[in-house]
Every structure is written in C-alpha cells, then in structure tokens.
Amino acid sequence: MIGTWTLFEADNAISWVRVSTSPGHLLLLTSFFPTASLYGESYVGLNIIEVSSELSLQLKFQTSKPQGLLFLAAGVNDYCIIELLSGNLRVRVNLGTGELVLLSEQRLRVDDLAWHLVELFCVKDHVSLVIGKRYEVTGRITGGMHNLHFQHGIYIAGRGGLDVSHLDGQLPNFRGCMEDVVFNQREILSSLRSYPGFKKVYEMSLGCSDEFFAGEDEVINFFSSRSYVTFPEWKVQGDGLLEFALQTGTQQALLLFQSGREGDFVSLEIVKGFLKAHVGRNRSDTRLSSFRLVSDNQWHEIQLRFTERYLGLMVDEQTVRTNLPLQSKLFVSAGLLFVGGLDRHKREEIKRLELASVPGKSAGGISFKRCLRGLEANSEKRALKDAFVSKDISAGCKMKGSDNENPFATTMEKLLLAEVPLSTADSEVGKASLQDVSSCFLVLNNLEVQEGGQALLEQSHMDVELKDLGIHQSQILFKIKEIPVHGFLRLDVSPGQGLEKVFTLLDLEQGNVWYVHDGSEEPRDYFTFSVSSNSKREVPLYLQGHVSYLFNIVLPEGNLLLVSENSKKRLTPNIIHISDPDTDSLSLSVSVLGNFNSDAGFLENINDPGRAINGFSYGDLRDGNMFYVHRGHPNSRILLRANDGELVSSTVVLQVMAIPWDLAVANWTVVAVQQGNSVLITQSNLSVEVNGERPEVDTRYVITYPPRFGQIQQQGPGGKWKQISTFSQRSVDQSQIRYCTTFKDLQLENLVFPITIQWLKFTLLKNVALEIRKINRHVLNSDHLQAMTEGVEVAERELHFKLLTPPKKGKLLLGTEVLQTNSVFSQQNITDGKISYEPQERPREHSQDIFRFLMSELFAQTLDKRTFQYTVTKSPQHGKLKLIRSSDSPGNQDNITAFTDQDILGERLIYEHDDSETQSDEFLLVASTAGPDQEGAFGDLDTEHLSTEIKVTVSVELKNDEKPVRVVDKVFRLCGTASAYFDDGQLLYIRQDIPNGDLVQASDPAQKLYRFRQEDLQEGRVLFRHRGADSACFVLFVMDGVYYTSSLLEVCVSDPYVRVVNNTGLLVQRGKDSSLTTANLSVTTNQDVRTDHERAACWSTAQPPGSFSMHDLKQGRVIYRHDGSGSFDMFTLTVRVKDTHLYVGVYVQVDSESHQHHTRILHSKTLVVEEGKPVKLSRERPQAVHEDLVPSEAVFIVRTLPVHGYLRRSLPEEGSVGTEEKFPLMFTQQDVDDGYIHYVQTMPDQQQDRFILDVMSGFQAVSRLEILVDVVPKQIPLAVQNFTVQEGGSKALPEDYFRIPSKHFEGLDCKFVLLKPLKHGYVENSHFPRVKLMKFTRKQVENELISYVHDGSKELLDSFTIFANSSELGKQSVPQTLFVTIESVNDEAPVITANKILKGWVNSVTEITRDELCAVDGDSPPQDLAYLFSPPSNGHLAFKSIPGRSIQNFTQAQINEGQIVFVHTGAMSGGFNFQVTDGLNFAPRQIFSITPRALIISLEVNRGLSIFPGKILISLNVSEQLILYQHMDWENTGWTAEDSFTFTVSSLPAALGPEEFHITISYEINEPGRQSRLLANTGTVVKEGDKVLIDQSKLDVSNLLLKLPKSQRSSYEIWFQVISLPHHGTLTVGERNITKRKPNFSQYIINKFGVTYLHPCQQQCAFTPDVSFLVTDNLVTIGLSQEKPVPTLDVTASPTRVIWSPDATRASPGAPTQPRESSHPLMVIIPLTVALFLLIVTVVASWVWLLGQKAEKAKPLIKPQNNLEPPTAGPRPERTVPAVTVTPLLRSSGSPPTWVNLDPDMVTLCRQTNPALKHNQDWV
C-alpha cells in the first residue's frame, strides 16, 4: 500500500496529517483539543446570579457511564437540570409553577463513548430538548413563562458541594469528556482557569483522556502522590476475595480501602516495601503482613481473602494467614472501593484509624505510585470503565525515561536562519547583482541589541567595497524599503534624507544611524534595503538600487525553553538548576517575578491544574509536578528568583519560544491478510513521530474513509472486537487494533492493455472581426475564422466548433438555421460560406457584437481511465484561475497552477477577469497523467505521448463601466466681448447654460450650441461669445451613452494680452546652426486666434529685420546661425497678436567643444513655504557650480512656471524701498546668492507646487531642473472617517478616523475639540468610563483610549462635528463631521396597538386594515413583524389577490398594504389566536374576534324622473356615480309619455329586486332654464333702424299638435294671430305687413319664409341703440313700449282662433295660407280709423317730446345692454314691461339691493342737481 502525506495547519492548534491510502483513508490528529476531561469529581461552577427570560444551552460530551449530572442551574425555587439516567437524558425544569420533565427515547442511549450534541432551549413557556440535531423532545410549562432566577449559580458536570432540595443526593458527577459548552451565548470551557469569586474549575484537564477508552485488561498507572481510583463497592458479606498484580518502587502507600457498616473496614498498604492487611471490626484490629518484598519495580501477583474466621494474604504464591476474632455479626461492606489512594474527604475520615500509610499530621505522600492490573473483586473484573472517580492516573504502564527523550525536531538555529523573501521587481538584475554581493561588494554582520534597548548601526555591520569606483562615502545611499517590525531606525541625517528614509555610508561611519527595540518578546528583527549611488559617474549594475537586501537584528539568546504550541512542558532540574551548598534542596523555593505575559502561558502545579502560580518549591520541581502551559503568543519570558528562606539569588530570564507542531510518519507498511481472516495493526505497521514529548502528546487516528472489503476493529472489554471510527496510538502499541475482512464474494482480476494516444493540438489561425456597414446578412468565411490541428491532419468536416454564447445583437446562421447555445458547426461549413451573421437592426452608432465558441473540450482521458493533471505553464495576464472548493473545505484557491479533470467535471474551475479594459486573454496548459500508480503497472509506457500542451483563449465582452475623464483642466481666457475659438486642448465636454456668454457655431454665430461632439471641437466648429460678467463658471458634461461626468469650466475675460509660456533660451555649438522651436519659445494669448499663422507674428530687432509665425516655430523653420565669436549671445523679438505686442529677449549659450568640464547642481532641495507667504531661494536650493565659473555667469531660465504661486525678483535701490519684478523668466546664481529671488505662494488649499529651470553656464547647459515646493497648510488638514457601532455598544476611535494627512504635522500632539455634544451618545476615555468628553488629544487617540459610546436609543444615525486645534502652532482645522451609523439591535418585543373586532358581512371577503389589527416595534420594520396564528374558527385568512387559498402567516407590512383579507364561512361569531414576533422577541398571545353581520339591502328612494321631451341628458347621482338618461325618439312621443327600466341591487352576498324606475316625459314639465313649453320662443334683438328675421329657430310651436290624437294631427295646421302689434316697428311676411286686419300667419310660413321685424329710425330712438323683441307663450312684447298694459294674445286660449282645419283654408300650393277674411265692412273701417287716430297722436307726442330735448343733451340713465336676456323663467311669464326703459336694470343680490349697471357719472349728477322730470319722463 503506497501513500503520500501532507502537513496542514488548522485552528485550535490542531496539526494533522492526511494519509491517502487505497482503498481507505486515515486522518491522524495530534494536538490539545479544546476539550476537557472530567474524572467523576470534576466540575465547573459559575458564581453568577442569572435572571433571564430565556435559556439556551449547548454541550457535547462522550461517556461510558449511564448516570451523571451534566448541567445544573440552581435557584431558591427555580431550577433547570440535565442528567444522565440509565444511559438516557432527562431534563427537569421548574419555574415556580410546577416541574416539567422531558425524557429522551430509550433507544437513544448516550453512554456509548461516542460524541453527542445536546441543545436545550427555554423560550417563553416552551421547552425543547434537541439531541444530535435530529431528535427533539418538547414540552410546555404550565402557568406561562416567568423570568428564570438562578441565585445559586450555574454548574457543569457536578454540584460542587451545593445542597438543594430539588437535587438527588445520589446523583454522581459526570465522568467523561466535554467540549463546546455554551450557556446563554457564554462559552464555559473557553478557559480552564479559576477566577476567585466568579468561576471555579475543579479537577479538570485539557484534552480527552485515554483512560475513558481503556479496555478491561488495561494497566492502570498511578503517577502522583495523590493518585487514586474509586470502584463500586467490594461486596463482602462475611466472605470476600480481591485479586490483582502490581509493579512499584514505592516504599509506603495505601493500596486498597473498603468501608463497612458501623465503622468496619478492610485495608491493604505497602509499609517499608512489604504488604500489610488490616481489618477493623467492633473496636478490634487485626493486622497481617507478608514477607515478600514488592517495592522492587517487578510485577507481583496479589490475593487478599477475607472470611468470617480468617484473613489471608498471598504474594506470588506465598501465603500468610491469621485468624479473626469471633463476631456476632457478619462484615457487610458499605461505600466505594478506593484503589491506590484516598480522596480529600475520605483521607480526613480515616486519619483516626492510625494506618501507617495515612499519617495524622500530613495528608501528603499516601498514594500508590506505578502500575496495577488485573483487578478482580469476588472474581468480577474491575477496569477503568467501571471507575466512578479517578485522579492522576493513566492507561498503560510506561518505564520512567529521561527528560531529554524525544527532543524537538525544530531547532532555534533553523528559526533564526529563516530568510525573508527578497524583492522580485527585476529578477534578472537581481541574479546578477547577488553574485557580486557574495563575492566582494556588500558585507553584512548582524546587529545585536538588548530587549527594549538601542544599538548603533556602524560601518562594521554594513560595509560597501568601493575599490576602483572613485565614489565617495556620501554618495553611497542605503534606502530602507521595509522598516523593522519590532523597533525603528533613528536617523540623525538631513530632513530630506530622513523623509525619504535614506542614509549614506558616511552616516554609518559618523554614527548617525541607531536601531531602537520596542521591548517585545521577539528574538529577532530585520529590515530590507537597497543600495544605490547618486554619483554622476557610471556605476555598476549592483549600485543602481534594483535589488533588496536583508539585514538581521538579533537579541541575546539567554536561557531558552522550547515548547510546542498550546501544549504543556514539564519543568525539570535540568531546565531550572538551583545550587546552594549550605541548604537542603527541599528547603529551596523559586519565585516568579513580574513581566510574565500571562496571555502567552503560565506555570501550573500538576496537583492543581489550570491555576497559574507565582512560586513553587524545589521538591515540586524535582518530582516533576511543575509544568509550563502555553496558550497564546509564540514568544514570552519568565523572570525567576530562587531563595533559601534567608537569601535570594539574582534574577534569571527564561525565554520561552513556542514551536509549531511537526508530524512525520515513522512506520507505514502494508499488512497482508487472507480473505475472511483478520490481522493486527501493530506499531511496526503504523506509527507517527511528533516533535513533542510522548507523555505530553495525545495521538489519535480518525478514519475518514473506511475500507471497502473489511473493518477496522478495536478489542474492548472481555476481548470483544467492535468496529471503530477512531483509535489512539497507544491502542496500536498494545495490539488492540486489527483489520478484519468482511468481503465474501470473488474478486476478479483486472487486466490492463496499454494504449498510446497521439494527442491533438488545436491552433486558431484566424480570428478576424467581421465588419458590417449595412443591415443585411454577411457571410463568415475562412478569412475571418479558421482553425487547424498540429501533429495529425484532421479533415475540415471533422473539425467542429461548439457555440457557447450566441451573439446578442444579431443571429448566427448555418444556412437558414439559427444557431443557438451548444449548436455545432464545422470548419468545412465556414469554408463553404454556409455560416453567416445577420444583425437585428441597424445600429445608431459604432457598436460590436461577439459570440463565443469552443473547438475542443478542455479534458483528457485514456482508456485506462487514469486521472489527468493539468499544469498551468503560462498564467492569464488579465485575470486569474480559481478553484472552488467543496462545501466541506474552507475557502477557495486563487491563482492556481494545477488542477485535475475532476475539477473540470465538477465545474469547480473558473476564470475571473481583473476588470481591465482588455478584450481577450489566454493561458497555456500541459495535460499529463498523474496518480499514485504512476510507477506501478504503467511504468513501462512511453510517457512522452501521455502529455500535451493546450492553449486556452478567453474572449472578454467589454461593458461600459468607466466614466469619461477630463484630461485638460484650464481656465478659458478671452478678451473683451469678442468671440473665441475652442479647440480640443481646452474643452472635452458638453455644455449647459453659461452665465456670461454662449457657445455658438463657427459657421453661424447666431446659432447657439447646447450639444456638440468631440469632433466638432477638433474641427473648430465651436465658438464662445462673451456677454455679461468678466468671470464665471459653467457646468460641462461628457457622456458616453451610459456614464457621464461633470466638471466646471472657468471663463475669464480680461484686456487683450500676449504672455510668454516658456523661454528656455538656445544652446548652439560654436559656429553651428540651431533651430528655434516651441520647446525654446512659446506664447499664449486670450484673443481670437484660430490658426498658428495668426497666433504670433514675431519680428527681430536685429539687422536685417525679419518675421516669422508660431507655425514656423512648430515646423522648425527658424534658424539661429552662430558666427563663431563669443560664448554668449542675445536677440530681442517683438511678438504681435493683432494690436497687442510683447518684447521678448532670447539668450543664446555657445557650447565650446574644447571644454570638458561639467556644470554640477550641488543643491536642489525642496522649498518649504507657509501657505500664502513668500520664501527665499537660498544658495542651498538651487546652486550651479563650475570650477571656472563665477556666479553671475550661471543663468537659470524658467522653463515651467509655478502653478500655485509665482517667482519674484526683489532688487533694492539706494534711498528707496526697492523694486519688484513678478514672473522673472531668467536670473543668475548671483541673484540667488544675494537673496533676490523669492517664491510667493498664492493659491489656497494646495500641498505642493513645482517649477522647472534650465541651467546655463559659459560651457554647458543642464535641462529640466525640477524644484519642488512643499506648502505648509495655513490650517491643519483633518480627514475624518465615518464608522458603524452597534446599538447601545461602544467603539474605539483609532487614529485612522482622525487623520492629519500632511507630513508637516507628523508627531503634532494637537487636541480634537467637539463643537457640541452628541445627540445619541458620547465620547469617553477608557481610563475614565462614562465621563463625557468635549475634547481629547491626538496622543490619546493613538493609544486607543478614546471611544464612542451609544446611548441605546433607537436612532439609526448620529454625528458629531470636530476640529483639530494646536495652541503650539496657533492653527486649527476646518470643522469636520463624522457620521455614526447605528446597527439596530433587536431587543424590543412587538407591541399590539390595535386589536378591534372585525365586523364584516356573512359569507363575504373583508379586508383587515391596520385600524383593526396593528403591531409596532421600535427596532423592527413592519415587514419583519410576522403574525403567527391558529386557524380561524369561522373562515380563513388569505391574500387579496388569491382569496380562495388560505395562508399560515402574514406580516404587518402586508396589512398596511391592504393585502390581507378574511373569507367568512360558517358561524356568525369566531376568531383566532395570534402572536406577533420580530424573529427574536414575541408579543403576548391575543385573540382577534370576528363577528360578521347579515347583509340586507332595502330601497329607500325611488321617486322616478320627469324630463322635457327631446335630446336631453339628465344625470342621476347614485353613490356619487354619474348615470345619464337620454330621451331619443321625441318626435314620436306625444305631449306626455311614460318610460321606465328595471334594475336589481346587489352587494354580495345580499341582493334586491328586480325593481322598476319610472320616467315621465312631458311638455308640461317646468324644466330649469327653460322659459317656455314651446319648442322655441327665444325672442330677438334688432339694431335701430334695422330688421331681423324670426325663423323656426326663434319661434316654433309645432309641439302643440302633440295634444291631438296622432290620427288627427295631419288634419290641423298651426296659425298665429297677432293680438298686439309692435309699437315702433312692423311685422312683414314676404311683401305683406301684418296688420290688425291681417294679423295671421302660420308655423309653415315661419318654417319656410320666416317673419321679418322692421324697426324704423326715428328721433325718439336716440337713447335706444338696440331694440329687444321677445315672444313668450302668451306674450309678444317690444323693448320700447309705453306705460300701459300691453295687449296680448294667448295662442293657446282658443284653439279655434289659432288652429284651423285644412278644409277651412284654401291656398294655392307654395303660397302662404291665411285665415279667411270677414266680408263685413265695419271689420275694416273701424280698425283703420283707430289706427289713423293713434298715428296722429303718436306723431304729435313725439314732436313735443323732441322739442323738450333740444335744450340739453341728456344721456341714458343706464348703460345699454346689447344682449338682453329673457325674463326669468317661472310658472307663467309676467305681463308687464318697463315704461320708459330701453334695457332692464340689473339688480344685485346684496342687502339692500342696488343697481349694478347705472352709469356712475349720471348717478352722481342726479344726486347733486336733482333735475326736475320733464314730460313723459320718469325715474327708474
């Protein structure tokens, strides 16, 4: 059996080895588990008074004992007990209302030495016991739930001496192993240390002891002076036999003790190496001693027999016997059998017996030591599994070995020599330079420093060989890359070097570099650095700073104690040696002094495990009772001091280093067994070596995959073998583990036939994008996509492509078939042009579409089904390969380099893109066979053909997830109100409104631009036209279709100017030519210059004059030609743009080839300037040095101006304050030396600035010397960070929350001041809790002393405003606000605010609103408030959308949204019980009542409707819904008609009807708004002297015929008779006037011809511009009428006068018919006479009236009304008209009523003058 093993590291210090076997697996664990062993009297007691409304408990245990106490929560009346009873679990809970008992099923026994998980929950009145996550037992407490009061505390595994009435006194403590004990979220066994007054841990140890798994024949090892075991009583009733074997060297000890009734006892001791039996009965003692020495470290067989008459003792077949006194009663045993020693209580009890092994003054040293086996009482075996209590014993007997046995495999030397990874920035350079380092370049020696001290780093520690390099020590730079971890380097160097963490070799020689240790316990430290040179000489490659080197810092080793992580280490005299020649060693003691890190570990005495001690005796050290217990930090120290009672020794430091566990398989061999047999697994077959000492290590094997053809078994008590899943190394050593075959079928032999596979390698020759310009189908041919295979020729028809992802914006077709996901096509299809792409629609802009395909599966397989391993030979460049682990494995693997085909089949291999803007990626693989049988049956195969290289191409679909970025950010400057041209160097955005101008088109300046593209800017199509303010900003947007960004463009208007951007001067070789370009000279302007030809026109002032443009400079056409004389020249240019000009001087430096000296820049340091202030450029920065050059000849030319300030030259003059020159473009070294050059900082809120200089000397030029400017802020920069805290909790405020991001304020201990107190919390100092702070220091923040404390309110947001203040600097910061997000804690129970009776209708669906049922919770939203309810008794609850389906629960949010309804069925009264919960808390249970009522519908109003005939719409208001009735067939309706409709009324489940609604249709109806019952009688209005036609629309009485029966209507015709003619006009029908003699006309005449009213123009009409004419049912009236009753004719009064029969009227067709005239002459003469008389009277009256009006010109009393409305409709029109008015006065509705249409001037005149009325005048 061949296996491989790998070392892993797990949590809880569990180091394990997974051994792969075939066909099974073993998992070996070697560690100290977070498990506790309890030995029968062990317990944990928590002295807490627990008052809780809920209880939760979780614990895991394993035991073989059927009885025992697991958990006890004890109060005065309340209690909760979990106990083992006959191998089952029993829970007893009493909260003062009675005891509830829960019992697990009898078949679920838990005393089988297997791990069992038990969980107990008490919530409200519900108690639940869950076993193994599978079995649950529940119960309910009577009387409801109350708070749990546990005044006596909490106990685990025992009662700890507590005596309460509800606890059975016979219940033993638990014996076995426990772990994961959690009570109310409190971990009980997280620490086995006792804390006085709070927690007591008694007789417990870490790990699960082997003694619980020992077999019946296991030897018991007693290894301390207090060891003992208790067994069930040795039942003696007059006769008893006890047998066992022992091996010991102890001279005096108690072996056995059995109590009896009435003080009787039997004991067996070792006294001076011999056995001595003792029987005590009724005050008589009988003693019997053997004569065979047993304290010789040899095995001896012992037998003790006790009868009524004698006592016998046999040692190795040598027997002695003595008679016993006669007794009246038999000896009856009572109590437990003690073996090897006594417990504390029993020891005090039997001191009075004066046994030799139990001295009266001291209880120490009475226990038996070494081994005992084969114990039998009355021929019944007593093994460890039968023990009740044990102490300081183990299973198995071991010979005593030396303290140096099994030393640690890992040594300090290996740890201290561990290398730190070097930089891999330049691997090739690193390899070359490292070779040089090892030979002669760099010498490194470790620096030794005391703990917490400091040491000087000298040249002896770091030295560089400078032979033949010509480099000074100050030019060798050491740059620190990684700072020390446990200390820091203090550099006494210049500020610039210190900021850059750089020191020189000269600094090492001068003692300027110190290392300061931080006092930590780490034994070593290091830092990494690079070596470079700032020399201008050519330096070797290894002096260019490409490689990182490691420098080690070590602490003196001193005394070192190596201990395995999280383990115990026994302290022996070899480790702690004490020498005192005049004092007995037993009188010496050791004290543990301070500085002992208890978090890393502690010292303990084996007799009191788990308790840290601060001193011990030399006797305990010699006896092996002292242990160091490691718990945390890997490095710590112990300070020890010895004393002899009078004198003390010097202090000794014992360094402690924890070593990780290391395991190795020592023996791993195959066992052979025949089918059906079994074979032992011995130490020679399976064993593991660890780097720990054997007595300290618990080695266990866990079978993770059992064998297929058999079982792993362990021999148990009685020699029985049983199948197991775990076993220990000790069991293997004792031959108790075997493999037993259980497979009974025949095993067939597999024959393997090797096959050589020739692998295919696919290559994608072409993958070219298909370009589409029109929306039609395009063929995809082999020019776009072509693949082939290498090594083996494959036909194109057999080379297939599998479509993984189809295109999204179109379709991929094979012929006419649309290809979908997983569709397959071949290379032959592509070559034949059968593959095409068809876009779905024409794209609006440029776009792309993609599809993904697969040429072959990434999977390899052979016929022998060997596993294939894939190795990544080239990783992806724009992503990574990840391997998703299975659910039982923690985490995933990133950047993997290997995987198997099982990972591919299991879909665990994924590619993750790095989100870069790349469209493709690829990686290379090599597939090869792998497996444990690689060297087995297939070792002779040709492995070259069992591997292949695979290239995987990844196509990346880009997504639009990047915002546009503004790359140019300048102020747009222009002059005056001119228009300026935009180019792409100034604007890359889309604009909105502009406050001081507009963007317009260059081709049409009147056309404004709001949207334009980048190409418009590039083509110069955008202009800016100024208007308004001189300076303003406007918002610009850039959009790409998905994302956008915004920015501000500043527009500044000023006078026209031309400015120099750069003027570097010109460097020319003597006698040679040099081009003058824009790199030497360039200008800018704010004028509208659109081409470089106009932008700058330059004229030279030299002779002969010339001119050139900016375009010429860009093209390099301007040439300066040196004449060979001098070394310096200068010429002046006039730069002219339109009407603006500027004079510019250009310096020319002549370079002489004969000079080899170089100008050196000695100093170019960073300028430091206060914000808003100037700083002088001193000689230190910058300085140009040449040995033959005077300072005035070194010229600095400003190549790039500062951005956030300017340069200034100050020149003093005699008798004046001097002059200043801003923006000097050139100055000399002499100006710098004299302090004339200043940098003035102007722009606020800037941290850095820079400007670039060119240095020119008489011999050489240095280009682009950059001067950096550090700006010290005027205010302290403060950056704050928001944070989150739990409701009612606190959070420390680290320095990251109050950062001062400026190196100028590093180390500044400023104060942070709060502007006002917080609303929902406060800030405190942890040293002074609950004291609210309004200010604190930066140092307190760095020490993590400052915390924010929430007040527990339900507000989810808090904030406080803070600023930094430094009284030392006199500076403050801008106030900053920190926002605190509060994480709500669900600690409030819901509250029912509404629970009203639901009153619905019987058998109906009724909505439940928040008015009937509502719950609120201060810390939970409505959607989290769930209603748990019992089924309603008279219906069901449902969602409104699905009322037929009942629901089981709902939320308050669903009630608020109106989604919950109640569907009634059954009884009239009912309801349901409900309870509201927020997930954690519950509201009290309540009842929701439902009482539906029977629904009855009654008709209250049905009065019908009366309407006027015709097409009239009448509205009926039924429950505010508009209902219209329209009368349709009115022509066939008589004068009066009836209509109706039938209706029903329903409101489920009730209904009414059918009912009938009646409608009366009649012309007698007085309809509102209608003045007449006739069809038309509208009246008319006529202008003075005009006429008007009265037609059917104005007068129609044809409906009068409807009064006649329908059969008679055709025999009648309607005629009108005028009974009162108009007073001022005439009526005519055709050419005939209507007169009194002929006053008649018919409706037919009106319909066809109409009747004309003609008004005459007379003098009396001067006041009446309009005349109204109105015809009512019984009235014909004219607007101008006299003061007398108007004669009227009622056309309906006499039918015989109005309606004539056709027989009485004869008229020719087409002529108007009239009534027959009377032939009597008087009928004509009398009317004519009367008419003539009236005419004469009228003329005379009118003439007289007109004469009276000539004296004055009166104006009307009332304003004329053009549109006279008819009189108000009523039952019957009134028959009176105004006497003298033209238009009726309108009366207001106020009180008293007033006239609203009187002329105001006339009213005033009348009131003032009161003129007298004239004839025929009256007041109105």
Short mmCIF file of C-alpha atoms in Angstrom, two decimals, residues 895-1036:
data_model
loop_
_atom_site.label_atom_id
_atom_site.label_comp_id
_atom_site.label_asym_id
_atom_site.label_seq_id
_atom_site.Cartn_x
_atom_site.Cartn_y
_atom_site.Cartn_z
CA ASN A 895 -4.11 31.88 -8.88
CA ILE A 896 -3.89 28.11 -9.08
CA THR A 897 -1.14 26.47 -11.11
CA ALA A 898 -2.55 22.94 -11.31
CA PHE A 899 -5.89 21.14 -11.36
CA THR A 900 -7.36 17.82 -12.42
CA ASP A 901 -10.05 16.65 -14.78
CA GLN A 902 -12.27 16.03 -11.76
CA ASP A 903 -12.18 19.77 -11.10
CA ILE A 904 -13.41 20.36 -14.63
CA LEU A 905 -16.17 17.75 -14.40
CA GLY A 906 -17.23 19.12 -11.03
CA GLU A 907 -17.41 22.66 -12.50
CA ARG A 908 -15.03 23.94 -9.84
CA LEU A 909 -12.58 25.62 -12.22
CA ILE A 910 -13.41 29.24 -13.06
CA TYR A 911 -11.65 32.13 -14.77
CA GLU A 912 -12.05 35.52 -13.08
CA HIS A 913 -11.30 38.66 -15.11
CA ASP A 914 -9.44 41.54 -13.46
CA ASP A 915 -11.94 44.14 -14.76
CA SER A 916 -9.34 45.71 -17.02
CA GLU A 917 -10.34 47.11 -20.41
CA THR A 918 -8.94 44.16 -22.35
CA GLN A 919 -10.86 42.16 -24.94
CA SER A 920 -9.05 38.84 -24.72
CA ASP A 921 -6.81 36.75 -22.54
CA GLU A 922 -5.12 33.37 -22.81
CA PHE A 923 -3.24 30.80 -20.80
CA LEU A 924 -1.29 27.63 -21.61
CA LEU A 925 -1.74 24.20 -20.05
CA VAL A 926 0.08 20.90 -20.13
CA ALA A 927 -2.12 17.84 -19.59
CA SER A 928 -0.33 14.80 -18.22
CA THR A 929 -1.17 11.62 -16.34
CA ALA A 930 -0.82 11.64 -12.57
CA GLY A 931 -1.68 9.39 -9.65
CA PRO A 932 -0.25 7.07 -7.04
CA ASP A 933 0.08 4.24 -9.56
CA GLN A 934 2.34 6.20 -11.87
CA GLU A 935 5.23 3.94 -11.08
CA GLY A 936 3.20 0.75 -10.89
CA ALA A 937 1.76 -1.23 -13.73
CA PHE A 938 2.26 1.55 -16.25
CA GLY A 939 5.86 2.29 -15.57
CA ASP A 940 6.91 0.93 -18.93
CA LEU A 941 4.71 3.18 -21.06
CA ASP A 942 6.13 5.84 -23.30
CA THR A 943 5.28 8.83 -21.20
CA GLU A 944 6.17 11.29 -23.95
CA HIS A 945 2.84 10.52 -25.61
CA LEU A 946 0.91 10.94 -22.32
CA SER A 947 1.15 14.71 -22.20
CA THR A 948 0.09 17.56 -24.47
CA GLU A 949 0.09 21.35 -24.46
CA ILE A 950 -3.24 23.15 -24.65
CA LYS A 951 -3.79 26.85 -25.36
CA VAL A 952 -7.00 28.31 -23.92
CA THR A 953 -8.23 31.63 -25.35
CA VAL A 954 -10.63 33.74 -23.31
CA SER A 955 -12.78 36.35 -25.06
CA VAL A 956 -13.82 39.25 -22.86
CA GLU A 957 -17.05 41.10 -23.51
CA LEU A 958 -16.39 44.70 -22.57
CA LYS A 959 -19.02 46.55 -20.64
CA ASN A 960 -19.41 50.29 -20.40
CA ASP A 961 -18.47 50.82 -16.75
CA GLU A 962 -15.93 53.66 -16.92
CA LYS A 963 -16.79 57.32 -16.59
CA PRO A 964 -15.30 59.86 -19.02
CA VAL A 965 -12.25 61.60 -17.58
CA ARG A 966 -11.39 65.23 -18.08
CA VAL A 967 -7.78 65.28 -19.20
CA VAL A 968 -7.42 69.05 -19.71
CA ASP A 969 -8.42 71.41 -16.90
CA LYS A 970 -7.56 75.02 -17.78
CA VAL A 971 -9.15 78.44 -17.40
CA PHE A 972 -10.59 79.61 -20.70
CA ARG A 973 -9.39 83.16 -21.23
CA LEU A 974 -10.55 85.69 -23.79
CA CYS A 975 -10.53 89.44 -24.20
CA GLY A 976 -13.35 91.97 -24.23
CA THR A 977 -16.65 90.81 -25.70
CA ALA A 978 -15.11 89.03 -28.64
CA SER A 979 -15.83 85.50 -29.76
CA ALA A 980 -13.16 82.92 -29.10
CA TYR A 981 -12.42 79.64 -30.78
CA PHE A 982 -12.43 76.33 -28.86
CA ASP A 983 -10.04 73.53 -29.63
CA ASP A 984 -9.75 70.04 -28.21
CA GLY A 985 -6.88 71.06 -25.96
CA GLN A 986 -9.18 73.30 -23.94
CA LEU A 987 -12.58 71.65 -23.91
CA LEU A 988 -13.57 67.98 -23.95
CA TYR A 989 -17.08 68.41 -22.61
CA ILE A 990 -20.76 69.07 -23.37
CA ARG A 991 -22.15 72.30 -22.01
CA GLN A 992 -25.22 73.58 -20.23
CA ASP A 993 -26.25 77.20 -19.50
CA ILE A 994 -23.43 79.76 -19.40
CA PRO A 995 -23.91 82.86 -17.18
CA ASN A 996 -21.59 85.19 -19.12
CA GLY A 997 -21.91 84.11 -22.72
CA ASP A 998 -22.91 81.44 -25.18
CA LEU A 999 -21.37 78.72 -27.27
CA VAL A 1000 -22.22 79.28 -30.92
CA GLN A 1001 -21.46 77.70 -34.27
CA ALA A 1002 -18.39 78.96 -36.04
CA SER A 1003 -20.24 78.89 -39.36
CA ASP A 1004 -23.32 80.68 -37.97
CA PRO A 1005 -22.56 82.71 -34.80
CA ALA A 1006 -26.26 83.41 -34.36
CA GLN A 1007 -26.94 79.71 -33.79
CA LYS A 1008 -26.40 78.66 -30.14
CA LEU A 1009 -24.89 75.30 -29.37
CA TYR A 1010 -26.05 73.17 -26.44
CA ARG A 1011 -24.86 69.75 -27.61
CA PHE A 1012 -21.80 69.02 -29.67
CA ARG A 1013 -19.33 66.20 -30.12
CA GLN A 1014 -15.62 65.92 -29.71
CA GLU A 1015 -15.12 66.07 -33.45
CA ASP A 1016 -16.84 69.48 -33.51
CA LEU A 1017 -14.15 70.74 -31.16
CA GLN A 1018 -11.41 69.13 -33.19
CA GLU A 1019 -12.71 70.69 -36.40
CA GLY A 1020 -13.03 74.15 -34.82
CA ARG A 1021 -16.80 74.41 -35.17
CA VAL A 1022 -17.42 75.80 -31.65
CA LEU A 1023 -17.05 79.47 -30.67
CA PHE A 1024 -17.55 81.21 -27.33
CA ARG A 1025 -19.30 84.61 -27.45
CA HIS A 1026 -18.93 86.73 -24.34
CA ARG A 1027 -21.58 88.83 -22.70
CA GLY A 1028 -22.07 89.87 -19.07
CA ALA A 1029 -19.64 89.33 -16.23
CA ASP A 1030 -15.89 89.09 -16.72
CA SER A 1031 -15.52 85.85 -14.80
CA ALA A 1032 -17.88 82.94 -14.41
CA CYS A 1033 -18.06 79.16 -14.42
CA PHE A 1034 -20.41 76.80 -16.16
CA VAL A 1035 -21.06 73.08 -15.95
CA LEU A 1036 -19.92 70.73 -18.67
#
